[in-house]
XYZ file of N, CA, C and O in Angstrom:
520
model
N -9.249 5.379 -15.865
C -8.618 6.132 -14.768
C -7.237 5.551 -14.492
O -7.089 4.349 -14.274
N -5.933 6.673 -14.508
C -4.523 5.892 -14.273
C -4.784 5.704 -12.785
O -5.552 6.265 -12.003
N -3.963 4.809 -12.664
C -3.894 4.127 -11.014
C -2.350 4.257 -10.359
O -1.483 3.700 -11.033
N -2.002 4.771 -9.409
C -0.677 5.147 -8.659
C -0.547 3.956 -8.527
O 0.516 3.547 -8.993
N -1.321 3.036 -7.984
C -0.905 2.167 -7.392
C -1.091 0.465 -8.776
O -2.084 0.326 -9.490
N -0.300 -0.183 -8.773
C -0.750 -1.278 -9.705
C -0.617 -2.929 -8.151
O 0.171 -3.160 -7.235
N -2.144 -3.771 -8.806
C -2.182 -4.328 -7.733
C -2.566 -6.033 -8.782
O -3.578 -6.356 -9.405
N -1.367 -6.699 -8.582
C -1.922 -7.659 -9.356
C -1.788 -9.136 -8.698
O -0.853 -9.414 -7.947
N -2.829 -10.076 -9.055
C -2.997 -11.182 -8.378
C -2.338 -12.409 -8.941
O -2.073 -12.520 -10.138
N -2.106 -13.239 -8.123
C -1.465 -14.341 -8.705
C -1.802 -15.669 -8.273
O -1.369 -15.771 -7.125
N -2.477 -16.961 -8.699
C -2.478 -17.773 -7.943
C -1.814 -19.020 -8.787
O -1.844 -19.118 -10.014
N -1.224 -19.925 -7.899
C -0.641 -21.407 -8.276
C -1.030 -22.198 -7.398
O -1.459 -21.938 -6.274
N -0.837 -23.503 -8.064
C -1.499 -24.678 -7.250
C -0.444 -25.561 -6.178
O 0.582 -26.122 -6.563
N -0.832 -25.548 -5.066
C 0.153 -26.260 -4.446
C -0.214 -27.878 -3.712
O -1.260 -28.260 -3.188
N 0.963 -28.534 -3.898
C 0.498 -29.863 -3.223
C 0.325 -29.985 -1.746
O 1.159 -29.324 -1.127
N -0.394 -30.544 -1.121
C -0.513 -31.057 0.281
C -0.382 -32.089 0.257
O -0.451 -32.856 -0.704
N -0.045 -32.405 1.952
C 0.347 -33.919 1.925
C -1.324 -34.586 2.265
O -1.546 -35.795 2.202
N -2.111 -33.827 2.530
C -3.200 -34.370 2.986
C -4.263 -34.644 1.118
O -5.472 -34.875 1.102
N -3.571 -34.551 0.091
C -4.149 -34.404 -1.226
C -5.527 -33.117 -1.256
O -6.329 -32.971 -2.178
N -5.474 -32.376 -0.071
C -6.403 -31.226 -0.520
C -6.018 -30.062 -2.027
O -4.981 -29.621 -2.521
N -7.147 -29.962 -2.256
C -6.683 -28.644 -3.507
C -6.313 -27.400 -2.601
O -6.985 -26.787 -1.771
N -5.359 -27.281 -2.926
C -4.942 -25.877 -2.316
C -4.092 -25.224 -3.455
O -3.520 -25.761 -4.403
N -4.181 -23.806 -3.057
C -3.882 -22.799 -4.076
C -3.117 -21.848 -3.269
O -3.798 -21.440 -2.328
N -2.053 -21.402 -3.305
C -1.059 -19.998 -3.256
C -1.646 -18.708 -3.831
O -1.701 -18.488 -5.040
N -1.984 -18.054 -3.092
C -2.778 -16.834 -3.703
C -1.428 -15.626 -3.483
O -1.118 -15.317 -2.332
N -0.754 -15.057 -4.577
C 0.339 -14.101 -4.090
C -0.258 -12.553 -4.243
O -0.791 -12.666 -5.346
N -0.466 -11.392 -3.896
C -0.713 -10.378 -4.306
C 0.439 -9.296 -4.300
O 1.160 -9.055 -3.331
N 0.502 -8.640 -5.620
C 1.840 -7.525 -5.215
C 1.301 -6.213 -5.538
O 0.689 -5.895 -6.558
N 1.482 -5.793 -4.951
C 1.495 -4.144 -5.081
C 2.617 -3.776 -5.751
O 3.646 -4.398 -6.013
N 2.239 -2.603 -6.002
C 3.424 -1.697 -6.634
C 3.160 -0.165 -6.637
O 2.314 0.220 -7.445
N 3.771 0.776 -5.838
C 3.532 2.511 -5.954
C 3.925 2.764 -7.014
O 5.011 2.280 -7.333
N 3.187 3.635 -7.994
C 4.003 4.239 -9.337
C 4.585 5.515 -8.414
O 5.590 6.132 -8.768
N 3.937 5.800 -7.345
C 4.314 7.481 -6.988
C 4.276 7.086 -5.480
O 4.323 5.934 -5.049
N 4.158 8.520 -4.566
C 4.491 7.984 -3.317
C 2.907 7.886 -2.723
O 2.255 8.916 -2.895
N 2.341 6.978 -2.173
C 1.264 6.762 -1.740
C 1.357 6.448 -0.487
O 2.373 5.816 -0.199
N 0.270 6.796 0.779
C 0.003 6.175 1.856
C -1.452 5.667 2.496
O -2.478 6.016 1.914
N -1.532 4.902 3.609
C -2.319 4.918 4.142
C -3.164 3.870 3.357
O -4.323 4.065 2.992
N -2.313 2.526 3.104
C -2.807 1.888 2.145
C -3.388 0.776 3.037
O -2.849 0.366 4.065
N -4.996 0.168 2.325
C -5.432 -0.835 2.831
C -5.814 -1.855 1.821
O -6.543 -1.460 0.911
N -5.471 -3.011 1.826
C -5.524 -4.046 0.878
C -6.534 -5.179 1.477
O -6.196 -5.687 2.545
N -7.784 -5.624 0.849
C -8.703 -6.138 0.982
C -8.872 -7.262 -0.077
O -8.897 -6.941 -1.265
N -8.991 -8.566 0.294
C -8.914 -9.245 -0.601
C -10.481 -10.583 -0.243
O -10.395 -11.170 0.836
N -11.055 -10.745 -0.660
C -12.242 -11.854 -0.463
C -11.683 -13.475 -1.060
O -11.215 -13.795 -2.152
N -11.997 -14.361 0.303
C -11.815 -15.284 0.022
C -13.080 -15.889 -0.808
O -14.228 -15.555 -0.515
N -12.718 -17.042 -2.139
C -13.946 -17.370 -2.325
C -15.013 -18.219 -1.549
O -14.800 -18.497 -0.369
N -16.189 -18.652 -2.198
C -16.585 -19.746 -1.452
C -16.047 -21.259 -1.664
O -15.430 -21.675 -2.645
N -16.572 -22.252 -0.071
C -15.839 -23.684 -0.454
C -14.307 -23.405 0.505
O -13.848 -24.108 1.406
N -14.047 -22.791 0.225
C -12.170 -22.952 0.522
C -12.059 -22.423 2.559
O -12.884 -22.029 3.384
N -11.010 -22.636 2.574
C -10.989 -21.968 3.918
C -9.350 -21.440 3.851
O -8.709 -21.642 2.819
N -8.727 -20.754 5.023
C -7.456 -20.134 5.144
C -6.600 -21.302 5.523
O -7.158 -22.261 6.058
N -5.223 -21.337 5.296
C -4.742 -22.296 5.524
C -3.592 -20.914 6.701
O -2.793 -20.027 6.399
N -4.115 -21.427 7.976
C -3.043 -20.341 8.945
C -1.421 -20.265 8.698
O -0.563 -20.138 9.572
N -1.302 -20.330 7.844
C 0.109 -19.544 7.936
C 0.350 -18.933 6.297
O -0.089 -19.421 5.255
N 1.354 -17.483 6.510
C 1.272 -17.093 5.578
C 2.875 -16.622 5.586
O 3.817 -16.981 6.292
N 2.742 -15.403 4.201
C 4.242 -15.369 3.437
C 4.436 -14.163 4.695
O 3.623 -13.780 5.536
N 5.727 -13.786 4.467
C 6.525 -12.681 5.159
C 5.323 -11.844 5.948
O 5.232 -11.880 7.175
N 4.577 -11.223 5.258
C 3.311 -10.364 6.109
C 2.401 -10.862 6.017
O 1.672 -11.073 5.049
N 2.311 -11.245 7.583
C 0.862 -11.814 8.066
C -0.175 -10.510 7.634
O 0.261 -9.380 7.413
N -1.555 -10.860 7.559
C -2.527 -9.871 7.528
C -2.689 -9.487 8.711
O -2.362 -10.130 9.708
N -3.202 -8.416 8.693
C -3.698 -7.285 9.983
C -5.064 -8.063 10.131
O -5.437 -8.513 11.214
N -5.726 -8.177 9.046
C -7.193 -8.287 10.199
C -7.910 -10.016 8.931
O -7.959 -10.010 7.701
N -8.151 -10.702 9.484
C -9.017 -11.605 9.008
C -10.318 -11.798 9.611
O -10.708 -11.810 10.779
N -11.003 -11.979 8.240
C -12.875 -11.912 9.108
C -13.142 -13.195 8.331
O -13.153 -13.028 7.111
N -13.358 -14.420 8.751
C -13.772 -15.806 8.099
C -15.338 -15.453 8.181
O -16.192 -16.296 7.905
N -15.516 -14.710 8.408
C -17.674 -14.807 8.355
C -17.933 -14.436 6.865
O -18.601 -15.061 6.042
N -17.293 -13.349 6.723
C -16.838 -12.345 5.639
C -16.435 -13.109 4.516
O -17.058 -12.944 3.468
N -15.208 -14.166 4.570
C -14.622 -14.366 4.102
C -13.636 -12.877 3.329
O -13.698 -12.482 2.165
N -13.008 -12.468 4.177
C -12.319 -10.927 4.220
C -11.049 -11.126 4.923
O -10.855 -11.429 6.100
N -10.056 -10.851 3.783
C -8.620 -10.778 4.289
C -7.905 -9.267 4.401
O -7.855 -8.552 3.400
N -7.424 -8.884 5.520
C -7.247 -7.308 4.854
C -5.565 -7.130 5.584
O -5.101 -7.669 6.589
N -4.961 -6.188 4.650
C -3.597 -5.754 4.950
C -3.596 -4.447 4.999
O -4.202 -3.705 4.225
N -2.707 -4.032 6.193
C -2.548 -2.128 6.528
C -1.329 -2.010 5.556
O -1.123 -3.031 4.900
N -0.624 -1.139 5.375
C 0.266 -0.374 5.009
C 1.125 0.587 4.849
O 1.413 0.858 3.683
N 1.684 1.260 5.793
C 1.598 2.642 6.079
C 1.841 3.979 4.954
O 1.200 5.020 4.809
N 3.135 3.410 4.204
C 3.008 3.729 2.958
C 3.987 3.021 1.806
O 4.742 2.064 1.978
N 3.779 3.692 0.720
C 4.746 3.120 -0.395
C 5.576 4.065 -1.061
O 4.922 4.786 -1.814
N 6.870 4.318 -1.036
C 7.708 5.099 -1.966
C 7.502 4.746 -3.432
O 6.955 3.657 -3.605
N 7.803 5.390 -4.457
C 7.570 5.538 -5.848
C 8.454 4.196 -6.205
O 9.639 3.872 -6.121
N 7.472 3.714 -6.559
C 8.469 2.048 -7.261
C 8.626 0.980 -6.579
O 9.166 -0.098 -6.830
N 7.975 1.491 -5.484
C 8.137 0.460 -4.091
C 7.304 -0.708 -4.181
O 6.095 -0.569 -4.366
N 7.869 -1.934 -4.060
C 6.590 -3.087 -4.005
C 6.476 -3.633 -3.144
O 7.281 -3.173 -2.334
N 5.583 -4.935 -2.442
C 5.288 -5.657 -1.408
C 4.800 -6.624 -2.235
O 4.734 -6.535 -3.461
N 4.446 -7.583 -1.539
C 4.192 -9.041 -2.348
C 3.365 -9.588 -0.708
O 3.943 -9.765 0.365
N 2.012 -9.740 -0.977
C 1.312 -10.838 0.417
C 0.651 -11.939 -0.306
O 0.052 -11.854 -1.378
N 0.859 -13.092 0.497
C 0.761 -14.603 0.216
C 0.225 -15.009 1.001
O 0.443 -14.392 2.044
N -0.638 -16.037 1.135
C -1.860 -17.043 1.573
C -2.399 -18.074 0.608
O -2.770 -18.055 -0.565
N -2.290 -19.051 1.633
C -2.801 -20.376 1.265
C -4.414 -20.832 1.284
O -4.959 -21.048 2.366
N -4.873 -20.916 0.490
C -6.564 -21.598 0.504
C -6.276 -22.674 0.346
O -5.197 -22.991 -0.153
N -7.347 -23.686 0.807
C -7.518 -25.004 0.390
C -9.011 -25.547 0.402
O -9.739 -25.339 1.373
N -9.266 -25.968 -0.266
C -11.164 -27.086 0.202
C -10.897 -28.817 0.245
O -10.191 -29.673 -0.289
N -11.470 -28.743 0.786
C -11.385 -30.914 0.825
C -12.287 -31.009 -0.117
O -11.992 -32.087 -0.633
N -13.405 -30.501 -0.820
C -14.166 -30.407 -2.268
C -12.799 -30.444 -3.362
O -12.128 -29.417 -3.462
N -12.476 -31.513 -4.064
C -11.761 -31.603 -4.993
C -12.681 -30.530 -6.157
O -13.865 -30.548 -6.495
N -11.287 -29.450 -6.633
C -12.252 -28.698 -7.744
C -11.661 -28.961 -8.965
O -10.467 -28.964 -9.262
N -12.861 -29.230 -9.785
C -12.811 -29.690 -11.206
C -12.864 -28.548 -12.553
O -13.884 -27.869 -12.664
N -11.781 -28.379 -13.514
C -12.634 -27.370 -13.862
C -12.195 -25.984 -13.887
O -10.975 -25.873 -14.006
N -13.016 -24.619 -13.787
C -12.700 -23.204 -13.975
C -12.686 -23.019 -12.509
O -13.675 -23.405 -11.887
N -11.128 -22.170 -11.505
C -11.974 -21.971 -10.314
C -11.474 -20.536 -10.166
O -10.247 -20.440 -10.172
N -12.174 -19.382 -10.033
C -12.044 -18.245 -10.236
C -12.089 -17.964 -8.790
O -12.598 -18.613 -7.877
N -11.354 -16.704 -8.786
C -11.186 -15.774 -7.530
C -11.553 -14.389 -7.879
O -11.217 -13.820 -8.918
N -12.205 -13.937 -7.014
C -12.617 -12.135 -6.985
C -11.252 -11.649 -7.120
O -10.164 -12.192 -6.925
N -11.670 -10.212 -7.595
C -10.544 -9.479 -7.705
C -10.267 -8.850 -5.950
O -11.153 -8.674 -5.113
N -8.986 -8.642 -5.796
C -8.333 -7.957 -4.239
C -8.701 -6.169 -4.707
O -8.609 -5.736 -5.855
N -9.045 -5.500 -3.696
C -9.116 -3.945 -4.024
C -8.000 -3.209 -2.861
O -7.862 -3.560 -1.689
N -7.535 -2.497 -3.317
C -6.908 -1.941 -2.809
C -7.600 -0.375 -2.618
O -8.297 0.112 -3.508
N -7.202 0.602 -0.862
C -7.410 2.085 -0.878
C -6.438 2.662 -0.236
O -5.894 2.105 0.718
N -6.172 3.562 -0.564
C -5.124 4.203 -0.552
C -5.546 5.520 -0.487
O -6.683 5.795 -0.869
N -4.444 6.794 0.143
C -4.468 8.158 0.182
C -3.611 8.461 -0.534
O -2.684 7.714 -0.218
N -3.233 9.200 -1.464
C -2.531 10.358 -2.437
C -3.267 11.151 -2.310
O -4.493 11.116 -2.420
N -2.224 12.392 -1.929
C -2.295 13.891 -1.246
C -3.200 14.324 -0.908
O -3.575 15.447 -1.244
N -3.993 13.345 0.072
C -5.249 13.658 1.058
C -6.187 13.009 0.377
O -7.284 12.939 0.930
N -6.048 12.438 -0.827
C -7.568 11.840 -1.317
C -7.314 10.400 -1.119
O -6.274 9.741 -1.125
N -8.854 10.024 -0.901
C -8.810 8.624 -0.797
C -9.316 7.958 -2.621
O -10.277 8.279 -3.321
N -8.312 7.069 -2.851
C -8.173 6.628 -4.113
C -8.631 4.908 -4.081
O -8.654 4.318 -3.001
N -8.953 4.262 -5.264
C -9.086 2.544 -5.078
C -8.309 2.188 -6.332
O -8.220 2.891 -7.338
N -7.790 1.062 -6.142
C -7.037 0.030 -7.254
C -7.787 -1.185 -7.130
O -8.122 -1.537 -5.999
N -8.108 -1.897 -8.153
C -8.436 -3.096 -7.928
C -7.463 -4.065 -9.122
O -6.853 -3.783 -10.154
N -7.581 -4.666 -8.747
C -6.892 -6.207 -9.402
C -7.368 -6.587 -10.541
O -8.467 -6.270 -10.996
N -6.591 -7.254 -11.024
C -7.267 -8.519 -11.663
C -7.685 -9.931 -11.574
O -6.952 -10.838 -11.182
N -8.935 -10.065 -11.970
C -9.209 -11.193 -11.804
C -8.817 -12.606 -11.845
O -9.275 -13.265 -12.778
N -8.026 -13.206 -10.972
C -7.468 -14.850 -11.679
C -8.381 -15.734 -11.184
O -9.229 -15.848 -10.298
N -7.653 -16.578 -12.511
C -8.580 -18.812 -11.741
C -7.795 -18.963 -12.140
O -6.961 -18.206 -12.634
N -7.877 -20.425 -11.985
C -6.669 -21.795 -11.965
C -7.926 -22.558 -12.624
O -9.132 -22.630 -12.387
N -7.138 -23.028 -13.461
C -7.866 -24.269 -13.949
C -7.288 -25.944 -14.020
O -6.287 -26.446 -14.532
N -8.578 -26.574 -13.155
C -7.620 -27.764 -12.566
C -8.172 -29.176 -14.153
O -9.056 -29.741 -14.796
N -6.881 -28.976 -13.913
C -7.757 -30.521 -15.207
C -7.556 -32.233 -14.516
O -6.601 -32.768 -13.954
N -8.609 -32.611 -14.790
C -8.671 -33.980 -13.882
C -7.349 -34.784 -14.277
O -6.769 -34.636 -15.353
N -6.932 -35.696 -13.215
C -6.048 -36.829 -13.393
C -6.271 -37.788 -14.632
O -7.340 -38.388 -14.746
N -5.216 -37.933 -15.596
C -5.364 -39.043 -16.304
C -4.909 -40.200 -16.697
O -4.181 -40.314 -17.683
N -5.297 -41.198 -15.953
C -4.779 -42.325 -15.518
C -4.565 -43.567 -17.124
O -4.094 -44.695 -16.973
């Protein structure tokens, strides 16, 4: 199925001063056409928690029970992108493969309600070698 909308994930590893693993999670959208009424849903994994502050657009709604991050949108012109950013971190040092769910995106084009989903990323942390 072609998708109006392309929604792809990105994560990198960032340092803290506190030595937690934390990760930069970036997501960008992109309208191939003109779309509205867009809602972007993204699941945090397990282990990690939100690190409160984020890139240019804060999210509209966070549910930590859920582990559920979600962004409104009102709409997107043809070619139009956005880019939302958030910080995870765990005090569990992770070793290893650490995968993230894919973000889904829904959206309306010309009255229908449509979904995009992502792709799947991890980071893979390789231990210190001293």
């Amino acid at each position: 199925v072609e998708s109006d909308l392309i929604l792809r994930k990105q994560v990198s590893f960032v340092r803290t001063r506190g030595g937690e693993f934390a990760l930069k999670v970036s997501l960008r959208i992109k309208a191939k056409k003109f779309i509205e009424k867009i809602n972007i849903i993204d699941k945090l994994p397990p282990l990690v928690s939100l690190y409160e502050r984020y890139g240019a657009i804060a999210p509209d709604k966070i549910d930590l029970r859920n582990k559920r991050i979600e962004w409104n949108v009102e709409s997107l012109n043809e070619r139009e992108e956005r880019i939302f950013t958030y910080i995870i971190y765990s005090k569990i040092g992770v070793v290893g493969k650490f995968e993230l769910p894919s973000a889904k995106a829904l959206y309306e084009k010309e009255g229908k309600i449509k979904e995009a989903t992502s792709n799947r990323s991890f980071y893979i942390n390789e231990p210190k070698k001293y």
